[in-house]
């Protein structure tokens, strides 16, 4: 049999799935008729979905044990080889607030940058922005919330104060032709305030979009959303912002993430945030479990006939790598089934 990677040995019985679910991420000409396991793109859904991989930043920031810089770099390098076009690399926040990201400069300087792949970083203020640019960042993100309480806990200021800081960042970025992405946390619920009215999410989203954020990622930070609440929230936001500028960022606390993502796709959203192995949580949202697993999102999208350009098997291998390094079990149902863990 030769030298077969250990993870591959566990997957040999799943070779038919590798083909039928198009895990290899390569385009294939559709046959004249459906056959078992092969599904075509369903009417009303996007032909292509962009996956924004947030594992290296949002996924690792909540780990209690410091993750070695070399491990973070290797994870990003593996993900870069999987066909992902966007990999959120790190965060230029104070190490006092998020010590896990204290090595942001070294990470940005040492990762292998692949053509066609963006490596955005989080920058809460102008100081963080300039530090990120000095480290080689070519795209940044600002992150606010639709909840006053969460905003104060997460970035230590009110929504209004955060918007002022973000405007400074977007202005500086515009002068340097640096794209800026905006995050709106607690779009479907807050650990401190409970339900968040859709109009508030729409208001904050509109402010971010108006100041120049090219894309707004709407986050179900504590994973309490359902397809019903997702639909209502998106309806409100889409009255203010074109759907082409929206993304969804779902946590899977209540097992609703994939259903919520499918709802968003049906409404025209074509960008999905996810984390390899379902890594993540939130330091300021008690009870929030990890992000929806990239592997599970890809499996669903492949089954719907939606192109992502991403090699699911390579993402699974990257997930296996980071889970081994962290000595933890993957949160991906697809990986659990495939690796028998």
PDB file of C-alpha atoms in Angstrom, residues 54-334:
ATOM      1  CA  UNK A  54     -11.787  32.379  10.504  1.00  0.00           C
ATOM      2  CA  UNK A  55     -10.175  29.479  12.361  1.00  0.00           C
ATOM      3  CA  UNK A  56      -6.672  30.915  12.852  1.00  0.00           C
ATOM      4  CA  UNK A  57      -8.087  34.057  14.516  1.00  0.00           C
ATOM      5  CA  UNK A  58     -11.633  33.630  15.776  1.00  0.00           C
ATOM      6  CA  UNK A  59     -11.089  29.929  16.237  1.00  0.00           C
ATOM      7  CA  UNK A  60      -7.925  30.123  18.318  1.00  0.00           C
ATOM      8  CA  UNK A  61      -8.432  33.344  20.281  1.00  0.00           C
ATOM      9  CA  UNK A  62     -10.454  31.621  22.985  1.00  0.00           C
ATOM     10  CA  UNK A  63      -8.029  28.746  23.611  1.00  0.00           C
ATOM     11  CA  UNK A  64      -6.963  28.840  27.264  1.00  0.00           C
ATOM     12  CA  UNK A  65      -3.492  27.435  26.589  1.00  0.00           C
ATOM     13  CA  UNK A  66      -1.211  29.575  24.439  1.00  0.00           C
ATOM     14  CA  UNK A  67      -0.919  28.117  20.956  1.00  0.00           C
ATOM     15  CA  UNK A  68       2.649  28.128  19.651  1.00  0.00           C
ATOM     16  CA  UNK A  69       3.318  30.604  16.858  1.00  0.00           C
ATOM     17  CA  UNK A  70       4.731  27.856  14.648  1.00  0.00           C
ATOM     18  CA  UNK A  71       1.470  25.916  15.001  1.00  0.00           C
ATOM     19  CA  UNK A  72      -0.588  28.944  13.958  1.00  0.00           C
ATOM     20  CA  UNK A  73       1.640  29.535  10.959  1.00  0.00           C
ATOM     21  CA  UNK A  74       1.495  25.893   9.885  1.00  0.00           C
ATOM     22  CA  UNK A  75      -2.296  25.911  10.187  1.00  0.00           C
ATOM     23  CA  UNK A  76      -2.578  28.983   7.960  1.00  0.00           C
ATOM     24  CA  UNK A  77      -0.149  27.492   5.448  1.00  0.00           C
ATOM     25  CA  UNK A  78      -2.164  24.262   5.267  1.00  0.00           C
ATOM     26  CA  UNK A  79      -5.410  26.180   4.803  1.00  0.00           C
ATOM     27  CA  UNK A  80      -3.799  28.267   2.063  1.00  0.00           C
ATOM     28  CA  UNK A  81      -3.202  25.072   0.095  1.00  0.00           C
ATOM     29  CA  UNK A  82      -6.845  24.010   0.359  1.00  0.00           C
ATOM     30  CA  UNK A  83      -8.225  26.514  -2.141  1.00  0.00           C
ATOM     31  CA  UNK A  84      -9.625  28.998   0.380  1.00  0.00           C
ATOM     32  CA  UNK A  85      -9.531  32.555  -0.957  1.00  0.00           C
ATOM     33  CA  UNK A  86      -9.843  34.312   2.421  1.00  0.00           C
ATOM     34  CA  UNK A  87      -8.134  33.260   5.664  1.00  0.00           C
ATOM     35  CA  UNK A  88      -8.472  35.519   8.680  1.00  0.00           C
ATOM     36  CA  UNK A  89      -4.961  35.314  10.063  1.00  0.00           C
ATOM     37  CA  UNK A  90      -4.784  37.138  13.398  1.00  0.00           C
ATOM     38  CA  UNK A  91      -5.878  40.169  15.377  1.00  0.00           C
ATOM     39  CA  UNK A  92      -3.981  43.366  16.149  1.00  0.00           C
ATOM     40  CA  UNK A  93      -5.604  43.965  19.505  1.00  0.00           C
ATOM     41  CA  UNK A  94      -3.931  44.585  22.831  1.00  0.00           C
ATOM     42  CA  UNK A  95      -2.310  41.440  24.237  1.00  0.00           C
ATOM     43  CA  UNK A  96      -3.807  42.517  27.572  1.00  0.00           C
ATOM     44  CA  UNK A  97      -7.290  41.779  26.217  1.00  0.00           C
ATOM     45  CA  UNK A  98      -6.517  38.845  23.903  1.00  0.00           C
ATOM     46  CA  UNK A  99      -3.135  37.334  24.896  1.00  0.00           C
ATOM     47  CA  UNK A 100      -3.552  34.495  22.385  1.00  0.00           C
ATOM     48  CA  UNK A 101      -3.005  36.985  19.542  1.00  0.00           C
ATOM     49  CA  UNK A 102       0.105  38.629  21.009  1.00  0.00           C
ATOM     50  CA  UNK A 103       2.283  37.097  18.273  1.00  0.00           C
ATOM     51  CA  UNK A 104       0.314  38.802  15.459  1.00  0.00           C
ATOM     52  CA  UNK A 105       3.338  40.517  13.896  1.00  0.00           C
ATOM     53  CA  UNK A 106       5.408  37.337  13.699  1.00  0.00           C
ATOM     54  CA  UNK A 107       2.482  35.387  12.271  1.00  0.00           C
ATOM     55  CA  UNK A 108       1.923  37.923   9.492  1.00  0.00           C
ATOM     56  CA  UNK A 109       5.581  38.105   8.594  1.00  0.00           C
ATOM     57  CA  UNK A 110       6.189  34.363   8.464  1.00  0.00           C
ATOM     58  CA  UNK A 111       3.121  32.858   6.787  1.00  0.00           C
ATOM     59  CA  UNK A 112       3.385  31.640   3.196  1.00  0.00           C
ATOM     60  CA  UNK A 113       1.282  33.962   1.078  1.00  0.00           C
ATOM     61  CA  UNK A 114      -0.405  32.277  -1.844  1.00  0.00           C
ATOM     62  CA  UNK A 115      -1.522  34.136  -4.980  1.00  0.00           C
ATOM     63  CA  UNK A 116      -5.215  34.928  -4.914  1.00  0.00           C
ATOM     64  CA  UNK A 117      -5.537  34.448  -1.145  1.00  0.00           C
ATOM     65  CA  UNK A 118      -6.357  37.321   1.189  1.00  0.00           C
ATOM     66  CA  UNK A 119      -5.179  37.277   4.822  1.00  0.00           C
ATOM     67  CA  UNK A 120      -7.283  39.898   6.621  1.00  0.00           C
ATOM     68  CA  UNK A 121      -6.619  40.833  10.240  1.00  0.00           C
ATOM     69  CA  UNK A 122      -8.782  42.468  12.905  1.00  0.00           C
ATOM     70  CA  UNK A 123      -7.929  46.049  13.839  1.00  0.00           C
ATOM     71  CA  UNK A 124     -10.033  47.713  16.570  1.00  0.00           C
ATOM     72  CA  UNK A 125      -8.534  51.168  16.181  1.00  0.00           C
ATOM     73  CA  UNK A 126      -6.055  53.321  14.267  1.00  0.00           C
ATOM     74  CA  UNK A 127      -3.097  52.095  16.301  1.00  0.00           C
ATOM     75  CA  UNK A 128      -3.943  48.504  15.516  1.00  0.00           C
ATOM     76  CA  UNK A 129      -4.405  49.407  11.847  1.00  0.00           C
ATOM     77  CA  UNK A 130      -0.943  50.958  11.528  1.00  0.00           C
ATOM     78  CA  UNK A 131       0.648  48.010  13.349  1.00  0.00           C
ATOM     79  CA  UNK A 132      -1.105  45.609  10.990  1.00  0.00           C
ATOM     80  CA  UNK A 133       0.045  47.462   7.869  1.00  0.00           C
ATOM     81  CA  UNK A 134       3.615  47.568   9.187  1.00  0.00           C
ATOM     82  CA  UNK A 135       3.451  43.786   9.618  1.00  0.00           C
ATOM     83  CA  UNK A 136       2.373  43.318   6.012  1.00  0.00           C
ATOM     84  CA  UNK A 137      -1.425  43.199   6.201  1.00  0.00           C
ATOM     85  CA  UNK A 138      -3.194  44.037   2.942  1.00  0.00           C
ATOM     86  CA  UNK A 139      -6.766  43.823   4.279  1.00  0.00           C
ATOM     87  CA  UNK A 140      -8.260  44.626   7.669  1.00  0.00           C
ATOM     88  CA  UNK A 141     -11.517  44.174   9.542  1.00  0.00           C
ATOM     89  CA  UNK A 142     -13.299  46.263  12.142  1.00  0.00           C
ATOM     90  CA  UNK A 143     -15.653  44.634  14.606  1.00  0.00           C
ATOM     91  CA  UNK A 144     -18.637  46.157  16.319  1.00  0.00           C
ATOM     92  CA  UNK A 145     -21.886  44.851  17.718  1.00  0.00           C
ATOM     93  CA  UNK A 146     -25.610  45.449  17.658  1.00  0.00           C
ATOM     94  CA  UNK A 147     -25.606  45.291  21.468  1.00  0.00           C
ATOM     95  CA  UNK A 148     -24.347  48.145  23.655  1.00  0.00           C
ATOM     96  CA  UNK A 149     -23.504  45.789  26.515  1.00  0.00           C
ATOM     97  CA  UNK A 150     -21.563  43.363  24.358  1.00  0.00           C
ATOM     98  CA  UNK A 151     -19.739  46.188  22.590  1.00  0.00           C
ATOM     99  CA  UNK A 152     -18.539  47.549  25.933  1.00  0.00           C
ATOM    100  CA  UNK A 153     -17.392  44.113  27.076  1.00  0.00           C
ATOM    101  CA  UNK A 154     -15.756  43.213  23.755  1.00  0.00           C
ATOM    102  CA  UNK A 155     -13.996  46.444  22.772  1.00  0.00           C
ATOM    103  CA  UNK A 156     -14.508  48.621  25.849  1.00  0.00           C
ATOM    104  CA  UNK A 157     -16.609  51.363  24.276  1.00  0.00           C
ATOM    105  CA  UNK A 158     -20.167  52.170  23.247  1.00  0.00           C
ATOM    106  CA  UNK A 159     -21.508  51.518  19.761  1.00  0.00           C
ATOM    107  CA  UNK A 160     -21.274  55.229  18.969  1.00  0.00           C
ATOM    108  CA  UNK A 161     -17.679  55.446  20.190  1.00  0.00           C
ATOM    109  CA  UNK A 162     -16.729  52.342  18.218  1.00  0.00           C
ATOM    110  CA  UNK A 163     -18.175  53.806  15.031  1.00  0.00           C
ATOM    111  CA  UNK A 164     -15.965  56.885  15.490  1.00  0.00           C
ATOM    112  CA  UNK A 165     -12.889  54.675  15.855  1.00  0.00           C
ATOM    113  CA  UNK A 166     -13.862  52.614  12.825  1.00  0.00           C
ATOM    114  CA  UNK A 167     -14.271  55.751  10.737  1.00  0.00           C
ATOM    115  CA  UNK A 168     -10.664  56.660  11.531  1.00  0.00           C
ATOM    116  CA  UNK A 169      -9.568  53.199  10.399  1.00  0.00           C
ATOM    117  CA  UNK A 170     -11.617  53.215   7.186  1.00  0.00           C
ATOM    118  CA  UNK A 171     -10.389  56.690   6.291  1.00  0.00           C
ATOM    119  CA  UNK A 172      -6.749  55.670   6.740  1.00  0.00           C
ATOM    120  CA  UNK A 173      -7.373  52.442   4.846  1.00  0.00           C
ATOM    121  CA  UNK A 174      -9.039  54.280   1.968  1.00  0.00           C
ATOM    122  CA  UNK A 175      -5.994  56.544   1.615  1.00  0.00           C
ATOM    123  CA  UNK A 176      -3.812  53.439   1.311  1.00  0.00           C
ATOM    124  CA  UNK A 177      -6.216  51.428  -0.885  1.00  0.00           C
ATOM    125  CA  UNK A 178      -6.627  48.827   1.853  1.00  0.00           C
ATOM    126  CA  UNK A 179      -9.996  47.004   1.815  1.00  0.00           C
ATOM    127  CA  UNK A 180     -11.947  46.969   5.078  1.00  0.00           C
ATOM    128  CA  UNK A 181     -14.481  44.370   6.167  1.00  0.00           C
ATOM    129  CA  UNK A 182     -16.995  45.035   8.929  1.00  0.00           C
ATOM    130  CA  UNK A 183     -18.323  42.665  11.585  1.00  0.00           C
ATOM    131  CA  UNK A 184     -21.587  43.056  13.480  1.00  0.00           C
ATOM    132  CA  UNK A 185     -21.655  40.763  16.503  1.00  0.00           C
ATOM    133  CA  UNK A 186     -24.801  39.664  18.363  1.00  0.00           C
ATOM    134  CA  UNK A 187     -26.937  40.002  15.231  1.00  0.00           C
ATOM    135  CA  UNK A 188     -29.341  37.313  16.491  1.00  0.00           C
ATOM    136  CA  UNK A 189     -28.970  37.600  20.250  1.00  0.00           C
ATOM    137  CA  UNK A 190     -26.769  38.903  23.064  1.00  0.00           C
ATOM    138  CA  UNK A 191     -25.519  37.146  26.220  1.00  0.00           C
ATOM    139  CA  UNK A 192     -26.286  40.299  28.229  1.00  0.00           C
ATOM    140  CA  UNK A 193     -29.338  41.845  26.548  1.00  0.00           C
ATOM    141  CA  UNK A 194     -31.098  38.809  25.123  1.00  0.00           C
ATOM    142  CA  UNK A 195     -32.988  39.385  21.877  1.00  0.00           C
ATOM    143  CA  UNK A 196     -31.669  42.054  19.517  1.00  0.00           C
ATOM    144  CA  UNK A 197     -34.180  43.790  17.294  1.00  0.00           C
ATOM    145  CA  UNK A 198     -33.379  43.447  13.562  1.00  0.00           C
ATOM    146  CA  UNK A 199     -33.630  47.233  13.101  1.00  0.00           C
ATOM    147  CA  UNK A 200     -30.608  47.703  15.390  1.00  0.00           C
ATOM    148  CA  UNK A 201     -28.560  45.235  13.352  1.00  0.00           C
ATOM    149  CA  UNK A 202     -29.575  47.065  10.190  1.00  0.00           C
ATOM    150  CA  UNK A 203     -28.615  50.425  11.698  1.00  0.00           C
ATOM    151  CA  UNK A 204     -25.105  49.364  12.709  1.00  0.00           C
ATOM    152  CA  UNK A 205     -24.597  47.505   9.431  1.00  0.00           C
ATOM    153  CA  UNK A 206     -25.609  50.581   7.438  1.00  0.00           C
ATOM    154  CA  UNK A 207     -23.124  52.738   9.349  1.00  0.00           C
ATOM    155  CA  UNK A 208     -20.282  50.321   8.616  1.00  0.00           C
ATOM    156  CA  UNK A 209     -21.232  50.019   4.959  1.00  0.00           C
ATOM    157  CA  UNK A 210     -21.609  53.782   4.569  1.00  0.00           C
ATOM    158  CA  UNK A 211     -18.137  54.441   5.952  1.00  0.00           C
ATOM    159  CA  UNK A 212     -16.594  52.169   3.335  1.00  0.00           C
ATOM    160  CA  UNK A 213     -16.643  48.566   4.560  1.00  0.00           C
ATOM    161  CA  UNK A 214     -16.971  46.529   1.373  1.00  0.00           C
ATOM    162  CA  UNK A 215     -18.562  43.573   3.150  1.00  0.00           C
ATOM    163  CA  UNK A 216     -20.572  43.241   6.356  1.00  0.00           C
ATOM    164  CA  UNK A 217     -20.409  39.958   8.256  1.00  0.00           C
ATOM    165  CA  UNK A 218     -23.462  39.395  10.437  1.00  0.00           C
ATOM    166  CA  UNK A 219     -22.573  37.283  13.442  1.00  0.00           C
ATOM    167  CA  UNK A 220     -24.731  34.984  15.532  1.00  0.00           C
ATOM    168  CA  UNK A 221     -22.104  35.276  18.258  1.00  0.00           C
ATOM    169  CA  UNK A 222     -23.762  32.999  20.810  1.00  0.00           C
ATOM    170  CA  UNK A 223     -25.443  30.669  18.337  1.00  0.00           C
ATOM    171  CA  UNK A 224     -29.027  31.260  19.476  1.00  0.00           C
ATOM    172  CA  UNK A 225     -30.446  32.087  16.049  1.00  0.00           C
ATOM    173  CA  UNK A 226     -32.924  29.988  14.099  1.00  0.00           C
ATOM    174  CA  UNK A 227     -33.873  30.102  10.419  1.00  0.00           C
ATOM    175  CA  UNK A 228     -36.834  32.248  11.427  1.00  0.00           C
ATOM    176  CA  UNK A 229     -34.803  34.875  13.269  1.00  0.00           C
ATOM    177  CA  UNK A 230     -32.123  34.775  10.569  1.00  0.00           C
ATOM    178  CA  UNK A 231     -34.742  35.523   7.918  1.00  0.00           C
ATOM    179  CA  UNK A 232     -36.208  38.462   9.855  1.00  0.00           C
ATOM    180  CA  UNK A 233     -32.787  39.944  10.573  1.00  0.00           C
ATOM    181  CA  UNK A 234     -31.638  39.648   6.955  1.00  0.00           C
ATOM    182  CA  UNK A 235     -34.860  41.172   5.677  1.00  0.00           C
ATOM    183  CA  UNK A 236     -34.199  44.233   7.835  1.00  0.00           C
ATOM    184  CA  UNK A 237     -30.533  44.548   6.852  1.00  0.00           C
ATOM    185  CA  UNK A 238     -31.215  44.011   3.139  1.00  0.00           C
ATOM    186  CA  UNK A 239     -33.417  47.102   3.148  1.00  0.00           C
ATOM    187  CA  UNK A 240     -30.271  49.119   3.889  1.00  0.00           C
ATOM    188  CA  UNK A 241     -27.454  47.169   2.246  1.00  0.00           C
ATOM    189  CA  UNK A 242     -27.229  45.174  -0.996  1.00  0.00           C
ATOM    190  CA  UNK A 243     -27.242  41.444  -0.350  1.00  0.00           C
ATOM    191  CA  UNK A 244     -24.055  41.143  -2.416  1.00  0.00           C
ATOM    192  CA  UNK A 245     -22.243  42.971   0.407  1.00  0.00           C
ATOM    193  CA  UNK A 246     -23.432  40.636   3.165  1.00  0.00           C
ATOM    194  CA  UNK A 247     -21.916  37.592   4.848  1.00  0.00           C
ATOM    195  CA  UNK A 248     -23.108  35.377   7.694  1.00  0.00           C
ATOM    196  CA  UNK A 249     -21.019  34.230  10.638  1.00  0.00           C
ATOM    197  CA  UNK A 250     -22.754  31.473  12.602  1.00  0.00           C
ATOM    198  CA  UNK A 251     -21.862  29.725  15.825  1.00  0.00           C
ATOM    199  CA  UNK A 252     -23.364  26.298  16.428  1.00  0.00           C
ATOM    200  CA  UNK A 253     -24.292  26.450  20.120  1.00  0.00           C
ATOM    201  CA  UNK A 254     -27.849  25.198  19.546  1.00  0.00           C
ATOM    202  CA  UNK A 255     -27.080  23.139  16.435  1.00  0.00           C
ATOM    203  CA  UNK A 256     -28.747  25.657  14.124  1.00  0.00           C
ATOM    204  CA  UNK A 257     -25.756  26.964  12.175  1.00  0.00           C
ATOM    205  CA  UNK A 258     -26.158  24.983   8.942  1.00  0.00           C
ATOM    206  CA  UNK A 259     -29.901  25.623   8.862  1.00  0.00           C
ATOM    207  CA  UNK A 260     -29.278  29.332   9.380  1.00  0.00           C
ATOM    208  CA  UNK A 261     -26.657  29.393   6.635  1.00  0.00           C
ATOM    209  CA  UNK A 262     -28.999  27.633   4.207  1.00  0.00           C
ATOM    210  CA  UNK A 263     -31.660  30.231   4.997  1.00  0.00           C
ATOM    211  CA  UNK A 264     -29.180  33.008   4.235  1.00  0.00           C
ATOM    212  CA  UNK A 265     -28.203  31.338   0.948  1.00  0.00           C
ATOM    213  CA  UNK A 266     -31.857  31.092  -0.049  1.00  0.00           C
ATOM    214  CA  UNK A 267     -32.124  34.830   0.535  1.00  0.00           C
ATOM    215  CA  UNK A 268     -29.173  35.545  -1.755  1.00  0.00           C
ATOM    216  CA  UNK A 269     -26.213  35.740   0.628  1.00  0.00           C
ATOM    217  CA  UNK A 270     -23.101  34.347  -1.048  1.00  0.00           C
ATOM    218  CA  UNK A 271     -20.420  34.636   1.659  1.00  0.00           C
ATOM    219  CA  UNK A 272     -20.099  32.355   4.694  1.00  0.00           C
ATOM    220  CA  UNK A 273     -17.656  32.602   7.600  1.00  0.00           C
ATOM    221  CA  UNK A 274     -16.584  29.319   9.182  1.00  0.00           C
ATOM    222  CA  UNK A 275     -13.744  27.806  11.193  1.00  0.00           C
ATOM    223  CA  UNK A 276     -11.788  24.665  10.494  1.00  0.00           C
ATOM    224  CA  UNK A 277     -12.741  21.893  12.964  1.00  0.00           C
ATOM    225  CA  UNK A 278     -15.441  24.166  14.386  1.00  0.00           C
ATOM    226  CA  UNK A 279     -12.877  25.966  16.525  1.00  0.00           C
ATOM    227  CA  UNK A 280     -13.824  29.008  18.524  1.00  0.00           C
ATOM    228  CA  UNK A 281     -16.094  30.579  21.031  1.00  0.00           C
ATOM    229  CA  UNK A 282     -16.048  34.088  22.438  1.00  0.00           C
ATOM    230  CA  UNK A 283     -14.207  35.343  25.536  1.00  0.00           C
ATOM    231  CA  UNK A 284     -17.062  37.759  26.247  1.00  0.00           C
ATOM    232  CA  UNK A 285     -20.002  35.480  25.443  1.00  0.00           C
ATOM    233  CA  UNK A 286     -20.321  32.772  28.080  1.00  0.00           C
ATOM    234  CA  UNK A 287     -21.815  29.553  26.769  1.00  0.00           C
ATOM    235  CA  UNK A 288     -21.006  30.259  23.130  1.00  0.00           C
ATOM    236  CA  UNK A 289     -19.530  27.204  21.470  1.00  0.00           C
ATOM    237  CA  UNK A 290     -17.385  27.161  18.378  1.00  0.00           C
ATOM    238  CA  UNK A 291     -17.982  28.529  14.940  1.00  0.00           C
ATOM    239  CA  UNK A 292     -19.710  26.331  12.411  1.00  0.00           C
ATOM    240  CA  UNK A 293     -17.119  23.904  11.058  1.00  0.00           C
ATOM    241  CA  UNK A 294     -15.730  24.694   7.616  1.00  0.00           C
ATOM    242  CA  UNK A 295     -15.783  20.979   6.806  1.00  0.00           C
ATOM    243  CA  UNK A 296     -19.515  20.742   7.533  1.00  0.00           C
ATOM    244  CA  UNK A 297     -20.326  23.849   5.513  1.00  0.00           C
ATOM    245  CA  UNK A 298     -18.344  22.532   2.542  1.00  0.00           C
ATOM    246  CA  UNK A 299     -20.042  19.130   2.741  1.00  0.00           C
ATOM    247  CA  UNK A 300     -23.459  20.804   2.650  1.00  0.00           C
ATOM    248  CA  UNK A 301     -22.531  23.149  -0.183  1.00  0.00           C
ATOM    249  CA  UNK A 302     -21.040  20.310  -2.223  1.00  0.00           C
ATOM    250  CA  UNK A 303     -24.256  18.357  -1.750  1.00  0.00           C
ATOM    251  CA  UNK A 304     -26.221  21.352  -3.023  1.00  0.00           C
ATOM    252  CA  UNK A 305     -24.032  21.557  -6.122  1.00  0.00           C
ATOM    253  CA  UNK A 306     -22.633  24.952  -5.085  1.00  0.00           C
ATOM    254  CA  UNK A 307     -19.063  25.706  -6.102  1.00  0.00           C
ATOM    255  CA  UNK A 308     -16.572  26.983  -3.507  1.00  0.00           C
ATOM    256  CA  UNK A 309     -13.253  26.144  -5.110  1.00  0.00           C
ATOM    257  CA  UNK A 310     -12.174  24.592  -1.791  1.00  0.00           C
ATOM    258  CA  UNK A 311     -10.738  21.112  -1.342  1.00  0.00           C
ATOM    259  CA  UNK A 312     -12.688  19.620   1.548  1.00  0.00           C
ATOM    260  CA  UNK A 313     -10.205  16.822   2.145  1.00  0.00           C
ATOM    261  CA  UNK A 314      -7.327  19.284   2.582  1.00  0.00           C
ATOM    262  CA  UNK A 315      -9.418  21.293   5.033  1.00  0.00           C
ATOM    263  CA  UNK A 316     -10.105  18.072   6.938  1.00  0.00           C
ATOM    264  CA  UNK A 317      -6.381  17.388   7.075  1.00  0.00           C
ATOM    265  CA  UNK A 318      -5.755  20.905   8.392  1.00  0.00           C
ATOM    266  CA  UNK A 319      -8.448  20.326  11.009  1.00  0.00           C
ATOM    267  CA  UNK A 320      -6.835  17.053  12.027  1.00  0.00           C
ATOM    268  CA  UNK A 321      -3.500  18.861  12.359  1.00  0.00           C
ATOM    269  CA  UNK A 322      -4.761  21.635  14.634  1.00  0.00           C
ATOM    270  CA  UNK A 323      -6.871  19.309  16.783  1.00  0.00           C
ATOM    271  CA  UNK A 324      -3.869  17.052  17.302  1.00  0.00           C
ATOM    272  CA  UNK A 325      -1.763  20.077  18.231  1.00  0.00           C
ATOM    273  CA  UNK A 326      -4.423  21.283  20.693  1.00  0.00           C
ATOM    274  CA  UNK A 327      -5.109  17.758  21.984  1.00  0.00           C
ATOM    275  CA  UNK A 328      -8.826  18.193  21.463  1.00  0.00           C
ATOM    276  CA  UNK A 329     -11.606  16.538  19.501  1.00  0.00           C
ATOM    277  CA  UNK A 330     -12.833  18.156  16.325  1.00  0.00           C
ATOM    278  CA  UNK A 331     -16.273  19.770  16.396  1.00  0.00           C
ATOM    279  CA  UNK A 332     -16.833  18.926  12.733  1.00  0.00           C
ATOM    280  CA  UNK A 333     -19.449  16.226  12.275  1.00  0.00           C
ATOM    281  CA  UNK A 334     -18.009  15.435   8.850  1.00  0.00           C
TER     282      UNK A 334
END
